[in-house]
mmCIF file of C-alpha atoms in Angstrom:
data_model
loop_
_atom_site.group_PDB
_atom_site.id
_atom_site.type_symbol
_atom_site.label_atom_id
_atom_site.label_comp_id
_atom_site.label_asym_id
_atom_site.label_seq_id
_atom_site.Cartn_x
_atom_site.Cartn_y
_atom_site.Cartn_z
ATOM 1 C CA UNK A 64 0.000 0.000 0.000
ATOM 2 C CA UNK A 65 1.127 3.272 -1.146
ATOM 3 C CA UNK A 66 2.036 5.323 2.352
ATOM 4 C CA UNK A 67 -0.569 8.393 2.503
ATOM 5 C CA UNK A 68 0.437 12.225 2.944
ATOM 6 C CA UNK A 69 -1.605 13.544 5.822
ATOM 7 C CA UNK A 70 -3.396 16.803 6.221
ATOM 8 C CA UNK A 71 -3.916 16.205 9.829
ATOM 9 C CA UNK A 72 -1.565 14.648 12.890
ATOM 10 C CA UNK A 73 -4.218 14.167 15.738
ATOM 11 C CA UNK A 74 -1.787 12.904 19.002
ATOM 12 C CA UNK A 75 -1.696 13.305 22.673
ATOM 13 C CA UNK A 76 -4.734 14.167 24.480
ATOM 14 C CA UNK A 77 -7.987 15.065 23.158
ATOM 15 C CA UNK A 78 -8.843 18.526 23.523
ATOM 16 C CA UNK A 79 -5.013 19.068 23.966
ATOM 17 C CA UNK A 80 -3.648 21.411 21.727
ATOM 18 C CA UNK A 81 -2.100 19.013 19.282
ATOM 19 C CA UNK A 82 -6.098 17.372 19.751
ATOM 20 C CA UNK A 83 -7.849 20.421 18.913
ATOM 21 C CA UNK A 84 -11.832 20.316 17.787
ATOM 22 C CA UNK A 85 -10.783 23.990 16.010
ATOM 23 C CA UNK A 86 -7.812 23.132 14.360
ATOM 24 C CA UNK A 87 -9.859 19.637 12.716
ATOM 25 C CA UNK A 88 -12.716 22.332 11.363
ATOM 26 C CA UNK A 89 -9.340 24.637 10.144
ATOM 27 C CA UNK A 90 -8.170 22.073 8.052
ATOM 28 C CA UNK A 91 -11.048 20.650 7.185
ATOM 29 C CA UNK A 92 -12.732 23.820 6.097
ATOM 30 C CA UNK A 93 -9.522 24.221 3.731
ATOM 31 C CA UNK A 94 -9.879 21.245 1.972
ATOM 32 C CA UNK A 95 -13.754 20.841 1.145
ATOM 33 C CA UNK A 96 -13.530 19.184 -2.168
ATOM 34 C CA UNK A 97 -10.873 16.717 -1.694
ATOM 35 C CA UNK A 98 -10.160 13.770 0.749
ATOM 36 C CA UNK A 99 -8.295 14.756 3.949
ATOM 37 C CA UNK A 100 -6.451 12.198 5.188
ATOM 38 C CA UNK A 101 -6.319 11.926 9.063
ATOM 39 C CA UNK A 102 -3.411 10.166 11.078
ATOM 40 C CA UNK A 103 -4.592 9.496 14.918
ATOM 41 C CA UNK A 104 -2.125 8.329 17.617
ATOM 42 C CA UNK A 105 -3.732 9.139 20.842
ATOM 43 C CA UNK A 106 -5.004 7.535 24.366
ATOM 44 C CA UNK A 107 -7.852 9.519 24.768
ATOM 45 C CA UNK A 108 -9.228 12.498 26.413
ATOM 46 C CA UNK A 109 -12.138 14.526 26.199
ATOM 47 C CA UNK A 110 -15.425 13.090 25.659
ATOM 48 C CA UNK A 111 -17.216 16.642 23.480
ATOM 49 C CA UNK A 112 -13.663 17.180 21.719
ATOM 50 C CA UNK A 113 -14.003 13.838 20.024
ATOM 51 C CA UNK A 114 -18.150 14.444 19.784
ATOM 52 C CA UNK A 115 -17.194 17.343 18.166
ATOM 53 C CA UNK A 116 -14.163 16.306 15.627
ATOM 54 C CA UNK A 117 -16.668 13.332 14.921
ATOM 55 C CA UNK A 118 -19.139 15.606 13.739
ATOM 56 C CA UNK A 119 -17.140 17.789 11.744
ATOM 57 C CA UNK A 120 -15.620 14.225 9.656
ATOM 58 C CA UNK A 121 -19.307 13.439 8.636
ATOM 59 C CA UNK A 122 -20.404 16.806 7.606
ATOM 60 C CA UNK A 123 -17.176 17.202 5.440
ATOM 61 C CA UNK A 124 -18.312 13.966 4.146
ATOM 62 C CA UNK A 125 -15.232 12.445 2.590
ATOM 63 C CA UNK A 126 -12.555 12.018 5.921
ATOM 64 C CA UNK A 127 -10.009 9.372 5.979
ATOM 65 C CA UNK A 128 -8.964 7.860 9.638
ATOM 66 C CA UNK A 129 -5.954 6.110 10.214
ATOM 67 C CA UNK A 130 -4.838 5.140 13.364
ATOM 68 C CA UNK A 131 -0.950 4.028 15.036
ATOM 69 C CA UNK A 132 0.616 2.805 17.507
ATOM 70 C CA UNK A 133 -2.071 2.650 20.791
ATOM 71 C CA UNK A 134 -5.474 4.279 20.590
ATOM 72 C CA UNK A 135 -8.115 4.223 23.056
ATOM 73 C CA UNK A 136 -11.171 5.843 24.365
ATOM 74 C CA UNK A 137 -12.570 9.620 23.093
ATOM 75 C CA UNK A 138 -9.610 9.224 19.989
ATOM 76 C CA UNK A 139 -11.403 6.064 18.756
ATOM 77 C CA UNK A 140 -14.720 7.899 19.371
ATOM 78 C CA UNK A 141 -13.921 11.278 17.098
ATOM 79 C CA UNK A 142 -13.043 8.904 14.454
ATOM 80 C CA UNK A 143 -16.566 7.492 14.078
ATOM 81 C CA UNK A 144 -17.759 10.507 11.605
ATOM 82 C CA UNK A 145 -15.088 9.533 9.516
ATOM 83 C CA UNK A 146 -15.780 7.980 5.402
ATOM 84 C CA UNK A 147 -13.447 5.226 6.291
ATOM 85 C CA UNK A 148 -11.033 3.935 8.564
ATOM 86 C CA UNK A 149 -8.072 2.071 8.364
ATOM 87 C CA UNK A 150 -5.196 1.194 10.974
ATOM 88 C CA UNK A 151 -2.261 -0.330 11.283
ATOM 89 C CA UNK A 152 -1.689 -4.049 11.547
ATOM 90 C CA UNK A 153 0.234 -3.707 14.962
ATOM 91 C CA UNK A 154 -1.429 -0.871 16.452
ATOM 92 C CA UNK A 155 -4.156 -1.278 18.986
ATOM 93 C CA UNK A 156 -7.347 -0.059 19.689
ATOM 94 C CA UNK A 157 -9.923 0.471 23.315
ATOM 95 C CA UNK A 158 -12.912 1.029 23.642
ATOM 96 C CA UNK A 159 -14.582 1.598 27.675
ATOM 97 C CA UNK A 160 -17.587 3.214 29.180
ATOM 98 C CA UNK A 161 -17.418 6.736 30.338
ATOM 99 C CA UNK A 162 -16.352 7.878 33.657
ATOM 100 C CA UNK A 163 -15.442 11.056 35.518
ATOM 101 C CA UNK A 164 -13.590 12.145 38.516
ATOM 102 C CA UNK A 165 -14.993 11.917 41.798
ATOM 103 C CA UNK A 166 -13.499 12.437 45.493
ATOM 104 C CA UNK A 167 -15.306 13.180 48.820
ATOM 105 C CA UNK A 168 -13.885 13.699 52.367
ATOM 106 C CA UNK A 169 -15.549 14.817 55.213
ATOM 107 C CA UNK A 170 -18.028 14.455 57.879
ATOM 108 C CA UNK A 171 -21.221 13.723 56.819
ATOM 109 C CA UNK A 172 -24.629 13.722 58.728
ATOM 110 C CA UNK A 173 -27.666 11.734 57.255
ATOM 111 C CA UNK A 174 -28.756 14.411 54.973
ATOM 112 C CA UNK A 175 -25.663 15.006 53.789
ATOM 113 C CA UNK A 176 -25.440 11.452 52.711
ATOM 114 C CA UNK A 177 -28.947 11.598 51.185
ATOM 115 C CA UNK A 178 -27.576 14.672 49.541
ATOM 116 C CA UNK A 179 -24.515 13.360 48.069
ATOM 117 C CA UNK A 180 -26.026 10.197 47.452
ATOM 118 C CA UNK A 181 -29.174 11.655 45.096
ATOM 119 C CA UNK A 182 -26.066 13.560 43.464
ATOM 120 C CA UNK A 183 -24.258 10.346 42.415
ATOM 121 C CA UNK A 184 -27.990 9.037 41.237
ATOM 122 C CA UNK A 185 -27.807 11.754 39.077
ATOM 123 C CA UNK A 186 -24.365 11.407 37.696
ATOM 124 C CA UNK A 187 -24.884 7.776 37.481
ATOM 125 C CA UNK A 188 -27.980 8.530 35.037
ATOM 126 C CA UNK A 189 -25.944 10.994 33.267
ATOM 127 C CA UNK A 190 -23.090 8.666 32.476
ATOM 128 C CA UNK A 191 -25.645 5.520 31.453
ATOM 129 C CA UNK A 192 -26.801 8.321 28.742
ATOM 130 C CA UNK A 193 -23.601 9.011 27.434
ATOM 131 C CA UNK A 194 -22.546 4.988 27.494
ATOM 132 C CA UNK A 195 -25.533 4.704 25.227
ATOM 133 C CA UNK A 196 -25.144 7.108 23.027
ATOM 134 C CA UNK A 197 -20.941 6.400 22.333
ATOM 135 C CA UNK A 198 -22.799 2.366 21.667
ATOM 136 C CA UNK A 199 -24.703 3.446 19.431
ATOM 137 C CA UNK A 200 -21.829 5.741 17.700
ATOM 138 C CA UNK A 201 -19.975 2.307 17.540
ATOM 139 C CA UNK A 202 -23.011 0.246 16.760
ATOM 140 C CA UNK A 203 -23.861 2.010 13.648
ATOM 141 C CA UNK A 204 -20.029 1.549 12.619
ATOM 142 C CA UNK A 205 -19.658 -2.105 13.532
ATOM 143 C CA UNK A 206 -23.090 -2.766 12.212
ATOM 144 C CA UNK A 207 -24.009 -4.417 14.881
ATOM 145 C CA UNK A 208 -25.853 -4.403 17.872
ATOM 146 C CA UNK A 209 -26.214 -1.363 20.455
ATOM 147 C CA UNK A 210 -26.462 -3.827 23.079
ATOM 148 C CA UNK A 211 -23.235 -5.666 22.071
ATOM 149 C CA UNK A 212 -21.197 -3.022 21.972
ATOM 150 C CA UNK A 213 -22.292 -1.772 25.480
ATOM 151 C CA UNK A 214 -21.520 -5.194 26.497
ATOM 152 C CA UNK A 215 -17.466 -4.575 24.863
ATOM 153 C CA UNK A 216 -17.431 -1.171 26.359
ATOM 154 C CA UNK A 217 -18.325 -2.581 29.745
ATOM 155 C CA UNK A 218 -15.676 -5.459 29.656
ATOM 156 C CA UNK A 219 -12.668 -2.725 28.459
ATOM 157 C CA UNK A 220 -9.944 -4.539 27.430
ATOM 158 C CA UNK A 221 -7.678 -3.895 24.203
ATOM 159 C CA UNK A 222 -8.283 -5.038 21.381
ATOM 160 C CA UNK A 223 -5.623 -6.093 18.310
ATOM 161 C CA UNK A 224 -6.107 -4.832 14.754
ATOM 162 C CA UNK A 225 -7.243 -7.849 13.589
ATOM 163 C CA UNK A 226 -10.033 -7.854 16.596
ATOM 164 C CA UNK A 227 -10.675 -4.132 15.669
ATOM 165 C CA UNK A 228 -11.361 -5.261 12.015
ATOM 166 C CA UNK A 229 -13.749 -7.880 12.949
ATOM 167 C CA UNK A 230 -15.543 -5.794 15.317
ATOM 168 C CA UNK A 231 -15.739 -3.209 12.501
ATOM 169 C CA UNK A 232 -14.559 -0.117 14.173
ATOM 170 C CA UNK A 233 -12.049 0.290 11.226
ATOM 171 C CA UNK A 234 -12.545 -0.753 7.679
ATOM 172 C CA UNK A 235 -9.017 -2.053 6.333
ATOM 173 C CA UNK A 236 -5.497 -3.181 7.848
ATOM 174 C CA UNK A 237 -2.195 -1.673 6.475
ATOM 175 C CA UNK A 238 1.275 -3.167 6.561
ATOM 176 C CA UNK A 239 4.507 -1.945 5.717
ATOM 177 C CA UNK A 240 7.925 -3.772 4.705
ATOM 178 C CA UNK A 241 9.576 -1.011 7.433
ATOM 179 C CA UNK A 242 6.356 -0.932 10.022
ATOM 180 C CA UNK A 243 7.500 -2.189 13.249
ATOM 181 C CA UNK A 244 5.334 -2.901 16.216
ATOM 182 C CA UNK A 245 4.648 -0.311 18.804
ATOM 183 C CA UNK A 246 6.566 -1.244 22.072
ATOM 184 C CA UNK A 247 5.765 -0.908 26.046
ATOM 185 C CA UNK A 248 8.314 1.581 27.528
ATOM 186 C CA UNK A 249 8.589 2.062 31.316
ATOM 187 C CA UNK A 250 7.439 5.242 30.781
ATOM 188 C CA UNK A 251 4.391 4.379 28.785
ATOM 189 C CA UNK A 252 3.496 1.359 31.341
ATOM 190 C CA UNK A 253 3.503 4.164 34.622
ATOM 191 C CA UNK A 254 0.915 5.904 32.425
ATOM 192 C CA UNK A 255 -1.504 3.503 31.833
ATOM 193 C CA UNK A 256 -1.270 2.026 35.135
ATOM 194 C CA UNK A 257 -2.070 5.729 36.589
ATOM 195 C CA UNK A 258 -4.529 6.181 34.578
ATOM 196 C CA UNK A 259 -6.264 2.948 35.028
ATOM 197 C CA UNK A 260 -5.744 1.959 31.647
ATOM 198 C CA UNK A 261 -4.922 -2.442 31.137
ATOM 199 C CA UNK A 262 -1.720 -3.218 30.161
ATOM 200 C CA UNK A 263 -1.563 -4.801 26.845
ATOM 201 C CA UNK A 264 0.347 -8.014 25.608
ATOM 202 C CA UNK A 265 2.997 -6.853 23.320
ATOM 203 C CA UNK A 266 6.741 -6.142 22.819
ATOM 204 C CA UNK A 267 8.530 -4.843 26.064
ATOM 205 C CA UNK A 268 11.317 -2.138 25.674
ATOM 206 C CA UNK A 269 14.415 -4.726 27.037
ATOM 207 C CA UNK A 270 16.945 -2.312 27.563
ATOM 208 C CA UNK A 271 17.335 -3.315 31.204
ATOM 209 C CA UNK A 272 16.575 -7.101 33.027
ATOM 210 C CA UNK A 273 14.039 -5.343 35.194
ATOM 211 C CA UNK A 274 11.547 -4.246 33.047
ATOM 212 C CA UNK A 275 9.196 -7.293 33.352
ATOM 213 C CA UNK A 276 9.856 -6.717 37.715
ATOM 214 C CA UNK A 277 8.776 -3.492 37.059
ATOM 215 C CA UNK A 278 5.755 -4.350 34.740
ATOM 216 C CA UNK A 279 4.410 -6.574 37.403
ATOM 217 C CA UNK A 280 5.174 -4.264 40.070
ATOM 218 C CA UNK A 281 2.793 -1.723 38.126
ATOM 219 C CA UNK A 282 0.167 -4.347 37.721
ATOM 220 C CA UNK A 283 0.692 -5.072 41.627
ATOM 221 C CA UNK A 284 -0.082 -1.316 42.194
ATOM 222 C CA UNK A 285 -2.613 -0.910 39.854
ATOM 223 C CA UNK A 286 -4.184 -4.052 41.344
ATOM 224 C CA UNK A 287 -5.423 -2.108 44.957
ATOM 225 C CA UNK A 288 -7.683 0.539 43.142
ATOM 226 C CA UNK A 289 -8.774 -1.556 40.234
ATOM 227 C CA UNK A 290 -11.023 -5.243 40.812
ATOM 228 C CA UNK A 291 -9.110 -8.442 39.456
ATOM 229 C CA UNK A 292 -12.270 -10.572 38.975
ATOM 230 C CA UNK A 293 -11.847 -10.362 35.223
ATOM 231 C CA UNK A 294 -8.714 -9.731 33.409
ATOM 232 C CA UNK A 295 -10.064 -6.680 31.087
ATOM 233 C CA UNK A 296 -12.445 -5.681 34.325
ATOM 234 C CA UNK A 297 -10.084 -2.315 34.682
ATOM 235 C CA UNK A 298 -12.578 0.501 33.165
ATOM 236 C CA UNK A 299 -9.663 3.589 32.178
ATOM 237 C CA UNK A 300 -11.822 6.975 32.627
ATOM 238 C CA UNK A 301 -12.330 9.579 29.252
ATOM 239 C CA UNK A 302 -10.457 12.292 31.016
ATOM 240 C CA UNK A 303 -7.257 9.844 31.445
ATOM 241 C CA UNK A 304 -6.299 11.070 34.790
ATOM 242 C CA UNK A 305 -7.932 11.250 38.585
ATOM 243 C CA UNK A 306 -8.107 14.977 40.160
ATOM 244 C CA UNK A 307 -8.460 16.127 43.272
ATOM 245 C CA UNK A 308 -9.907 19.527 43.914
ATOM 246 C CA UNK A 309 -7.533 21.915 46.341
ATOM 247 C CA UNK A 310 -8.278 25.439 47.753
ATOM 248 C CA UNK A 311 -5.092 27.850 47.956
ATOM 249 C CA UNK A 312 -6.805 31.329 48.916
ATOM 250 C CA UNK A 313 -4.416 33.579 48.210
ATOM 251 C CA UNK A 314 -3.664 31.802 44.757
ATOM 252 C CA UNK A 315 -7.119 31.466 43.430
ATOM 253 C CA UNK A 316 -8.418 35.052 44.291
ATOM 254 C CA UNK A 317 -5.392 35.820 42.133
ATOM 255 C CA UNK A 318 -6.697 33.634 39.125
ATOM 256 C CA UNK A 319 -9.843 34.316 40.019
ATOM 257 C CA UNK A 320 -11.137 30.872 40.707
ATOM 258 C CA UNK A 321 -13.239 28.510 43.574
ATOM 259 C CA UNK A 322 -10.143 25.720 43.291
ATOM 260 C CA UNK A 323 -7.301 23.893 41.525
ATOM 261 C CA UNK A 324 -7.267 20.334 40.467
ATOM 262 C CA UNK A 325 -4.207 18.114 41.759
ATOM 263 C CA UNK A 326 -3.207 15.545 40.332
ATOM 264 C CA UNK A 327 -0.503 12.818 41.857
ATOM 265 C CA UNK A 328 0.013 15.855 44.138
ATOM 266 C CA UNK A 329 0.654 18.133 41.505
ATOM 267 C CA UNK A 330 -0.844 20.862 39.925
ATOM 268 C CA UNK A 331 -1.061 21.905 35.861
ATOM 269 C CA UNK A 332 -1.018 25.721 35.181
ATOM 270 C CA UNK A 333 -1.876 27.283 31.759
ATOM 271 C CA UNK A 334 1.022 30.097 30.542
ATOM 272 C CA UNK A 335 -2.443 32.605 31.220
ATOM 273 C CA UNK A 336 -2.727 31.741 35.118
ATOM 274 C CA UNK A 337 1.262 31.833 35.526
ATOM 275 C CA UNK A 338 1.394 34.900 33.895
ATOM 276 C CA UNK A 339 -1.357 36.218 36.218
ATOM 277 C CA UNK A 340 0.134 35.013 39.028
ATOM 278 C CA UNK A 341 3.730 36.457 38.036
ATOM 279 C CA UNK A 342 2.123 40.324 37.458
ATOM 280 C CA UNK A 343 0.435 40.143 40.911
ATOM 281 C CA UNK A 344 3.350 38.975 42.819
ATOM 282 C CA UNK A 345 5.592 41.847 40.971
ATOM 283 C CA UNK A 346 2.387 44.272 42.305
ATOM 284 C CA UNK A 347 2.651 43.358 45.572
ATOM 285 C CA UNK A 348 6.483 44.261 45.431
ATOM 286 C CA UNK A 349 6.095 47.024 43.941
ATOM 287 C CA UNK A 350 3.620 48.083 46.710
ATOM 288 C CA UNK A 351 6.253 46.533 49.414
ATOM 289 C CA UNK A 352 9.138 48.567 48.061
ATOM 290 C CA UNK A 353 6.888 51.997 48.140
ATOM 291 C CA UNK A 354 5.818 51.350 51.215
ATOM 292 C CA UNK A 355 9.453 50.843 52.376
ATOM 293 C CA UNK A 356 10.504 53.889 50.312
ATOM 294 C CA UNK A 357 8.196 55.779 52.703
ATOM 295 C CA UNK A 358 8.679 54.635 55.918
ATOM 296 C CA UNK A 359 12.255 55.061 55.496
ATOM 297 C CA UNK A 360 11.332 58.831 54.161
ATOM 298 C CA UNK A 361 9.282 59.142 57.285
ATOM 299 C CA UNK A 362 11.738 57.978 59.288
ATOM 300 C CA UNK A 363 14.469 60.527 58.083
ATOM 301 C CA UNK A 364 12.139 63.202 58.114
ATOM 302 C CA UNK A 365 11.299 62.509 61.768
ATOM 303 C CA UNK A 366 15.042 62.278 62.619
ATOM 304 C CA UNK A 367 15.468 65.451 61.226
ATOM 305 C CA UNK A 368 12.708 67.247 62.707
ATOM 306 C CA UNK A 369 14.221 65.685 66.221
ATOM 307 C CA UNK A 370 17.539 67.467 65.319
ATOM 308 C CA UNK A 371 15.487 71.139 64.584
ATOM 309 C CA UNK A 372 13.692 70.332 68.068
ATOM 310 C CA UNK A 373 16.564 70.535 70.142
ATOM 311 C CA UNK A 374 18.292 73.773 68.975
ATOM 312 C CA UNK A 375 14.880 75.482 69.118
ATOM 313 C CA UNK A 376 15.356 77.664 72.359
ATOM 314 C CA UNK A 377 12.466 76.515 74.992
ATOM 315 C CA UNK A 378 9.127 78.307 74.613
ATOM 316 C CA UNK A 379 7.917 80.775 77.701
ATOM 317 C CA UNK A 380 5.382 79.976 80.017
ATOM 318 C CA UNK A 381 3.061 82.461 77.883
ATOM 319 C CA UNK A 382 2.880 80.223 75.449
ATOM 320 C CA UNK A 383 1.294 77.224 77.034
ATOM 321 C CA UNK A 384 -1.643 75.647 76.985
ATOM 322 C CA UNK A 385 -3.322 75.100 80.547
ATOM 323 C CA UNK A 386 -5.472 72.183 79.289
ATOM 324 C CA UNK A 387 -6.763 72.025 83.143
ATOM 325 C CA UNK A 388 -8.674 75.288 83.036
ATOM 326 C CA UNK A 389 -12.299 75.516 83.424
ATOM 327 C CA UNK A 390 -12.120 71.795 82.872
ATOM 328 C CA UNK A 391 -10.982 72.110 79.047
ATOM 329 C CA UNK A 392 -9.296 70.037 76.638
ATOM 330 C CA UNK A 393 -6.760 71.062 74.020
ATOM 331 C CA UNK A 394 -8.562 69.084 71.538
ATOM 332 C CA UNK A 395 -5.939 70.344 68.289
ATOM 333 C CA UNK A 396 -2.957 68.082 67.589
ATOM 334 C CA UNK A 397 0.306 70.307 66.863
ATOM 335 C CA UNK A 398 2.105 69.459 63.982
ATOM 336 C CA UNK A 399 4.982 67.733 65.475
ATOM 337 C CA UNK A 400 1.874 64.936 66.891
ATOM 338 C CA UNK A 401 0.458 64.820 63.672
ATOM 339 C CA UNK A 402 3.883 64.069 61.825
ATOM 340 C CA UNK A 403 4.502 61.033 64.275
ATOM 341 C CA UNK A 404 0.472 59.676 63.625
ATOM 342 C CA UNK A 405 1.586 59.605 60.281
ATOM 343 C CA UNK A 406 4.769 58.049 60.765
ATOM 344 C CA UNK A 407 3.664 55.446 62.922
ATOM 345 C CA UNK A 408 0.503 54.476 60.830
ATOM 346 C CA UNK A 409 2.473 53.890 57.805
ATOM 347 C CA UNK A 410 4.994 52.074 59.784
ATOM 348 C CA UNK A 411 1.597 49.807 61.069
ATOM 349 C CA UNK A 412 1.082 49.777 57.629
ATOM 350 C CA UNK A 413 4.269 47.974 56.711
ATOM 351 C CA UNK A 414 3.968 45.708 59.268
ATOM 352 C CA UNK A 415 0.869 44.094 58.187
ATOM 353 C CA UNK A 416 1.929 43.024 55.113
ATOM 354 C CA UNK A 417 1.966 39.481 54.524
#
């Protein structure tokens, strides 16, 4: 088979940049009277990014899909709109039901529970809708039953080529004299296992003796959150990862948001919400260094003021104020008070900064 130019490299995560439902209707919209020719290498991603790029195949009406190396979940779904489909004859393909991140910790009284519990009713329903509406996607590919596919999506689980083909998610195998078979790094087995993705049976990167240690240490791992009853039980999620919402104060009233989402302990920050965060620290020194500026202007004016005091010759009794007379107050600040209220509320001032 001739080897096919591509309009299109669809990789990494979808709704990623290099997965983008914008950039598929660019091209696309470029190239309305031809074929476009679509390579995807991808685990998934996004559930309404590959809705999306699904859509816009079919209504461009002549997209062709072909798919490397290890593809699973919403990148096998946004190929579904797609004139036809062929793949590699050692990539591999997964299909799964939908999931979504959840976590909850706390103390809970009954309503709570009733609470939280009618919430995961709900999300429960929502899910079972989208599980039957990606079957049905695949159904009307496969040309097969709704119910069957819902049945493979269920049981996860990847799939070869050659099972791909007979399911009839893709149309046609390809094989090069030069293709080689996509192979399990170390780096590529910590991902799936994180992300609650099977590992598949293929080729293992054997640069080192302790690669298959390693593999089954993974699987050990992977084993405490995910049920062993059935070897393809392990249901991956569409958004590929598990999050965990955290609230930093000071740093989301900078980006202006309720929380951040952690992942492994770690948190993912767009260029944007750095860049906000980088002007509002440089504001707040900025406002540190004034302040500083003039306290330390304050303070040498009030030094020097000190220095005028004390070669002013001492004022005559005349001049006093007998605060005690006819039970009055000198209620008027001189300006000598009123210069060290100033100096000492800025200095408060300073103080109080975090």
């Amino acid at each position: 088979m001739a080897k096919t130019k591509y309009n299109l490299h669809l990789k990494g995560y979808v709704g990623g940049w290099d997965f983008d439902s914008d950039y598929v209707d660019f091209v696309l919209n470029k190239n309305t009277d031809k074929e476009v020719a679509v390579l995807i290498d991808s685990l998934g991603g996004q559930l309404n990014t590959a809705l999306s790029i699904s859509s816009a195949f079919r209504r461009h009406g002549n997209v062709h899909v072909h798919f490397v190396g290890m593809n699973a979940s919403a990148a096998t779904i946004a190929s579904m709109g797609a004139k036809r489909i062929t793949m590699d004859h050692s990539a591999m393909y997964l299909v799964h039901q939908c999931s979504q991140s959840f976590f909850e910790w706390g103390s809970l009284n009954a309503t709570d529970m009733q609470n939280l519990i009618d919430n995961l009713e709900k999300q429960k329903s929502d899910l079972n809708k989208l599980d039957a509406n990606v079957a049905e996607m695949y159904a009307g590919r496969c040309k097969k039953k709704s119910a069957d596919l819902l049945e493979l999506m269920k049981m996860g689980g990847w799939l070869t080529a050659q099972e791909a083909l007979a399911w009839g998610f893709v149309d046609e195998l390809t094989e090069f004299d030069d293709e080689s078979a996509p192979v399990l790094t170390e780096a590529i087995a910590a991902d799936f296992t994180a992300h609650g993705i099977p590992l598949p049976k293929m080729l293992t990167d054997t640069k080192s003796e302790d690669v298959t240690a390693f593999r089954r240490f993974l699987q050990a791992c992977a084993s405490v959150f995910h049920s062993q009853e059935k070897p393809n039980k392990i249901v991956p999620t569409i958004s590929s990862e598990e999050k965990m919402k955290k609230t930093y104060s000071n740093i989301c009233k900078t980006l202006a948001c309720d929380s951040l989402e952690a992942n492994d302990d770690k948190v993912t920050l767009t260029t944007a919400q750095l860049d906000s965060i980088e002007a509002d620290i440089t504001a707040k020194y900025k406002e540190i260094t004034n302040l500083s500026a003039d306290v330390d202007r304050l303070t040498k004016a009030n030094s020097d003021l000190e220095e005028k005091l004390k070669k002013l010759p001492a004022d005559t009794t005349n001049t006093v104020v007998d605060d005690k007379k006819d039970g009055g107050t000198n209620t008027e600040k001189s300006d000598i008070e009123k210069f060290y209220d100033t100096t000492n509320s800025a200095q408060a001032l300073f103080d109080s900064l975090p």
